[in-house]
CSV table of C-alpha atoms in Angstrom, one decimal:
chain,number,residue,atom,x,y,z
A,20,MET,CA,24.2,-18.4,24.6
A,21,LYS,CA,23.1,-19.4,20.9
A,22,ARG,CA,19.6,-18.6,21.6
A,23,PHE,CA,20.0,-16.0,24.0
A,24,LYS,CA,21.7,-14.2,20.7
A,25,LEU,CA,19.1,-15.4,18.1
A,26,THR,CA,16.0,-14.2,19.8
A,27,VAL,CA,18.2,-11.0,20.5
A,28,ILE,CA,18.6,-10.8,17.1
A,29,LEU,CA,14.8,-10.8,16.4
A,30,ASN,CA,13.6,-8.4,18.8
A,31,SER,CA,15.6,-6.4,17.5
A,32,VAL,CA,15.0,-7.2,13.0
A,33,LYS,CA,10.9,-6.9,14.6
A,34,GLN,CA,12.1,-3.2,16.5
A,35,LEU,CA,13.4,-2.0,13.2
A,36,GLY,CA,10.8,-3.1,10.8
A,37,LEU,CA,8.2,-1.2,13.1
A,38,THR,CA,10.8,2.2,13.7
A,39,ALA,CA,11.3,1.4,10.2
A,40,MET,CA,7.1,2.0,8.5
A,41,LEU,CA,6.6,4.2,11.5
A,42,GLY,CA,9.7,6.6,10.0
A,43,LEU,CA,8.1,6.5,6.6
A,44,MET,CA,3.9,7.0,8.1
A,45,ALA,CA,5.6,9.7,9.7
A,46,LEU,CA,7.0,10.8,6.5
A,47,LEU,CA,4.0,10.2,4.8
A,48,MET,CA,2.3,12.7,7.1
A,49,MET,CA,4.5,15.7,6.5
A,50,SER,CA,4.1,15.7,3.2
A,51,SER,CA,1.4,17.3,1.0
A,52,PRO,CA,-1.4,15.0,-0.8
A,53,ALA,CA,-0.7,14.5,-4.6
A,54,PHE,CA,-1.9,12.3,-6.7
A,55,ALA,CA,-0.4,13.2,-10.3
A,56,HIS,CA,2.3,10.8,-10.0
A,57,HIS,CA,5.0,11.2,-13.3
A,58,PRO,CA,9.0,9.5,-12.2
A,59,LEU,CA,9.5,11.1,-15.6
A,60,ASP,CA,8.2,14.7,-15.0
A,61,GLY,CA,5.1,13.5,-17.2
A,62,ARG,CA,6.5,12.4,-20.3
A,63,LEU,CA,6.0,8.5,-21.8
A,64,PRO,CA,8.0,5.7,-21.2
A,65,ALA,CA,10.4,5.4,-24.1
A,66,ASN,CA,11.9,1.5,-23.7
A,67,ILE,CA,11.7,-1.2,-21.1
A,68,PHE,CA,13.5,0.3,-18.6
A,69,GLU,CA,11.8,3.3,-18.5
A,70,GLY,CA,8.8,1.8,-18.1
A,71,LEU,CA,10.2,-0.7,-15.2
A,72,PHE,CA,11.2,2.3,-13.6
A,73,SER,CA,8.4,4.3,-13.6
A,74,GLY,CA,6.3,1.3,-13.2
A,75,ILE,CA,8.4,1.1,-9.6
A,76,ALA,CA,8.5,4.7,-8.6
A,77,HIS,CA,5.0,5.2,-9.3
A,78,PRO,CA,3.2,3.2,-6.0
A,79,VAL,CA,6.4,4.9,-3.7
A,80,ILE,CA,6.0,8.5,-4.7
A,81,GLY,CA,3.0,8.6,-4.7
A,82,PHE,CA,2.7,8.9,-1.0
A,83,ASP,CA,-1.2,8.3,-1.2
A,84,HIS,CA,-1.0,4.9,-2.7
A,85,LEU,CA,2.3,3.8,-1.0
A,86,ALA,CA,0.2,4.3,2.6
A,87,PHE,CA,-2.7,2.3,1.4
A,88,VAL,CA,-0.6,-0.5,0.2
A,89,ILE,CA,1.2,-0.3,3.0
A,90,ALA,CA,-2.1,-0.6,5.1
A,91,ALA,CA,-3.5,-3.2,3.2
A,92,GLY,CA,-0.9,-5.1,4.1
A,93,LEU,CA,-1.9,-5.2,7.6
A,94,VAL,CA,-5.1,-4.9,7.4
A,95,GLY,CA,-4.5,-8.7,5.8
A,96,ALA,CA,-2.3,-10.0,9.5
A,97,LEU,CA,-5.6,-8.8,11.6
A,98,ILE,CA,-7.9,-11.9,9.1
A,99,LYS,CA,-7.3,-14.9,9.1
A,100,ARG,CA,-6.4,-15.5,5.2
A,101,GLY,CA,-5.3,-11.7,5.1
A,102,MET,CA,-2.8,-11.8,2.8
A,103,VAL,CA,-5.7,-12.2,0.4
A,104,ILE,CA,-6.8,-8.6,0.2
A,105,PRO,CA,-3.2,-7.2,-0.4
A,106,ILE,CA,-3.3,-9.4,-3.3
A,107,ALA,CA,-6.7,-8.2,-4.8
A,108,PHE,CA,-6.0,-5.2,-4.1
A,109,VAL,CA,-3.2,-5.6,-6.1
A,110,ALA,CA,-4.5,-7.7,-9.4
A,111,ALA,CA,-7.8,-5.0,-9.2
A,112,SER,CA,-5.2,-2.1,-9.3
A,113,LEU,CA,-4.5,-3.8,-13.2
A,114,GLY,CA,-7.9,-3.9,-13.9
A,115,GLY,CA,-8.0,-0.6,-12.9
A,116,THR,CA,-5.1,0.7,-15.3
A,117,GLY,CA,-6.3,-1.3,-17.4
A,118,LEU,CA,-9.9,0.6,-17.8
A,119,HIS,CA,-7.6,3.5,-18.1
A,120,LEU,CA,-5.9,2.5,-20.9
A,121,LEU,CA,-9.0,1.8,-22.6
A,122,LEU,CA,-10.5,5.8,-21.9
A,123,MET,CA,-12.8,4.1,-19.5
A,124,ASP,CA,-13.6,6.7,-17.2
A,125,LEU,CA,-14.1,6.2,-13.1
A,126,PRO,CA,-16.4,8.5,-11.1
A,127,ALA,CA,-14.4,11.0,-8.6
A,128,PRO,CA,-10.5,8.7,-8.4
A,129,GLU,CA,-8.8,11.7,-5.8
A,130,LEU,CA,-11.1,11.8,-3.4
A,131,VAL,CA,-12.4,8.1,-3.7
A,132,ILE,CA,-8.3,7.0,-3.3
A,133,SER,CA,-7.8,9.4,-0.3
A,134,ALA,CA,-11.2,8.0,1.4
A,135,SER,CA,-9.8,4.2,0.9
A,136,VAL,CA,-6.4,5.4,2.9
A,137,LEU,CA,-9.1,6.7,5.6
A,138,MET,CA,-11.3,4.1,5.2
A,139,PHE,CA,-8.3,1.3,5.8
A,140,GLY,CA,-6.7,3.3,8.3
A,141,VAL,CA,-10.1,3.5,10.2
A,142,VAL,CA,-10.2,-0.7,10.0
A,143,LEU,CA,-6.8,-0.8,10.9
A,144,ALA,CA,-7.0,1.2,14.1
A,145,TRP,CA,-10.4,-0.4,15.0
A,146,GLY,CA,-7.9,-3.2,15.4
A,147,ARG,CA,-10.7,-5.9,15.2
A,148,SER,CA,-11.0,-9.7,12.7
A,149,LEU,CA,-13.2,-8.6,10.0
A,150,ASN,CA,-14.9,-10.2,7.8
A,151,LEU,CA,-12.6,-11.2,4.9
A,152,ASN,CA,-14.5,-10.9,2.2
A,153,VAL,CA,-15.9,-8.5,2.9
A,154,VAL,CA,-12.4,-6.1,3.5
A,155,THR,CA,-11.0,-8.0,0.4
A,156,ALA,CA,-14.0,-6.8,-1.8
A,157,LEU,CA,-13.0,-3.6,-0.1
A,158,GLY,CA,-9.4,-4.2,-1.1
A,159,ALA,CA,-10.3,-4.7,-4.6
A,160,ILE,CA,-12.8,-1.5,-5.2
A,161,ALA,CA,-10.0,1.0,-4.1
A,162,GLY,CA,-7.3,-1.4,-6.8
A,163,LEU,CA,-9.7,-0.5,-9.4
A,164,PHE,CA,-9.3,3.8,-8.4
A,165,HIS,CA,-5.8,3.1,-7.2
A,166,GLY,CA,-4.8,1.4,-11.1
A,167,TYR,CA,-7.2,4.3,-13.1
A,168,ALA,CA,-4.4,6.3,-11.3
A,169,TYR,CA,-1.7,4.8,-12.1
A,170,GLY,CA,-2.2,4.7,-15.9
A,171,GLU,CA,-2.7,8.1,-16.1
A,172,ALA,CA,1.2,7.9,-17.0
A,173,VAL,CA,1.6,5.3,-19.2
A,174,VAL,CA,-1.6,6.2,-21.2
A,175,GLY,CA,-0.1,6.3,-25.2
A,176,ALA,CA,3.1,4.6,-24.5
A,177,GLN,CA,4.3,1.9,-26.7
A,178,MET,CA,3.8,-1.8,-26.1
A,179,THR,CA,7.3,-3.0,-24.4
A,180,PRO,CA,7.4,0.6,-22.1
A,181,LEU,CA,3.6,-0.6,-21.3
A,182,PHE,CA,4.6,-4.0,-20.3
A,183,ALA,CA,7.1,-3.3,-18.3
A,184,TYR,CA,5.2,-0.7,-16.4
A,185,LEU,CA,2.7,-3.1,-15.4
A,186,ILE,CA,5.5,-5.5,-14.4
A,187,GLY,CA,6.6,-2.7,-12.0
A,188,PHE,CA,4.2,-1.2,-10.6
A,189,THR,CA,3.0,-4.9,-10.0
A,190,GLY,CA,5.8,-5.8,-8.3
A,191,ILE,CA,6.4,-2.6,-5.8
A,192,GLN,CA,3.4,-3.0,-4.7
A,193,LEU,CA,2.8,-6.9,-3.9
A,194,ALA,CA,6.9,-6.6,-2.0
A,195,VAL,CA,5.7,-3.7,0.1
A,196,SER,CA,2.3,-4.6,1.0
A,197,LEU,CA,3.2,-8.7,1.5
A,198,SER,CA,5.9,-7.3,3.3
A,199,ALA,CA,3.6,-5.3,6.0
A,200,TRP,CA,1.6,-8.4,5.7
A,201,LYS,CA,4.2,-10.5,7.2
A,202,PHE,CA,5.6,-7.5,9.9
A,203,GLY,CA,2.1,-7.8,10.9
A,204,GLN,CA,2.0,-11.1,11.4
A,205,ILE,CA,5.7,-11.3,13.2
A,206,TRP,CA,4.0,-9.0,15.7
A,207,MET,CA,1.0,-10.6,16.4
A,208,ASN,CA,2.6,-14.1,17.3
A,209,ARG,CA,5.0,-12.8,19.3
A,210,ASN,CA,3.1,-11.1,21.2
A,211,ALA,CA,-0.5,-10.9,20.5
A,212,THR,CA,-1.5,-7.8,22.6
A,213,LYS,CA,2.0,-5.6,21.7
A,214,GLY,CA,1.2,-6.7,18.2
A,215,LEU,CA,-2.2,-5.1,18.1
A,216,LEU,CA,-1.0,-2.3,19.7
A,217,ARG,CA,1.5,-1.7,17.3
A,218,LEU,CA,-1.4,-2.4,14.0
A,219,ARG,CA,-3.4,-0.1,16.1
A,220,PHE,CA,-1.1,2.7,16.3
A,221,ILE,CA,-0.3,2.8,12.9
A,222,GLY,CA,-4.0,2.2,12.4
A,223,PHE,CA,-4.3,6.0,13.8
A,224,THR,CA,-1.4,7.4,11.9
A,225,VAL,CA,-3.1,6.3,8.4
A,226,CYS,CA,-6.1,8.3,9.7
A,227,GLY,CA,-4.6,10.8,9.7
A,228,LEU,CA,-3.0,10.7,6.7
A,229,GLY,CA,-6.3,9.6,5.4
A,230,ALA,CA,-8.1,13.0,6.5
A,231,ALA,CA,-4.9,15.2,4.9
A,232,PHE,CA,-5.6,13.4,1.5
A,233,LEU,CA,-9.0,14.1,2.0
A,234,SER,CA,-9.1,17.2,3.1
A,235,GLY,CA,-6.9,18.7,0.1
A,236,VAL,CA,-8.9,16.9,-2.3
A,237,VAL,CA,-12.1,18.5,-0.8
A,238,LEU,CA,-10.6,22.1,-0.5
A,239,GLY,CA,-8.7,21.9,-3.2
């Protein structure tokens, strides 16, 4: 009886996770793309609390960023040792922010960011294990551009709120992407066929988001 109850609870949690993730994707699908995400209405964070809040909020209210962070984690679930993919993305995003703070330019960041969402949506919808090194490298390149966009919100900020901002966006991205990776692992370990179907379904949703974001950039 106890085992039966535990199984029911675990199944409920998994279904809740899938429902929440699909609901979030639906919300993103109804949203218009935006690349200048300023949690403080364009104002630089003035203290450690504002810096932390801005860092946490930036990857979440930026739906293009959030879609990629989720997709990076789920793609990792398709590949052995795939947890390194979201980690590489987050690490590279720190580098991208650093480039922006150093006033260095990256070409067409908005175009690359939206294209990265579409690309990882295609990888997820494809549903096949790809070369870990190649996907990790693609994730890291995307991270540079996403991080470059994050840097826009703190160019000129003082050191304390700046470091708080970096801690905030690093922590929230790791939390979201590794949670997505874990859910993907649970689904695949529980039932590989059904789990793969779920991941591919989310992948097609991410493809739609990426296409919407990309068209918004190209068409203005």
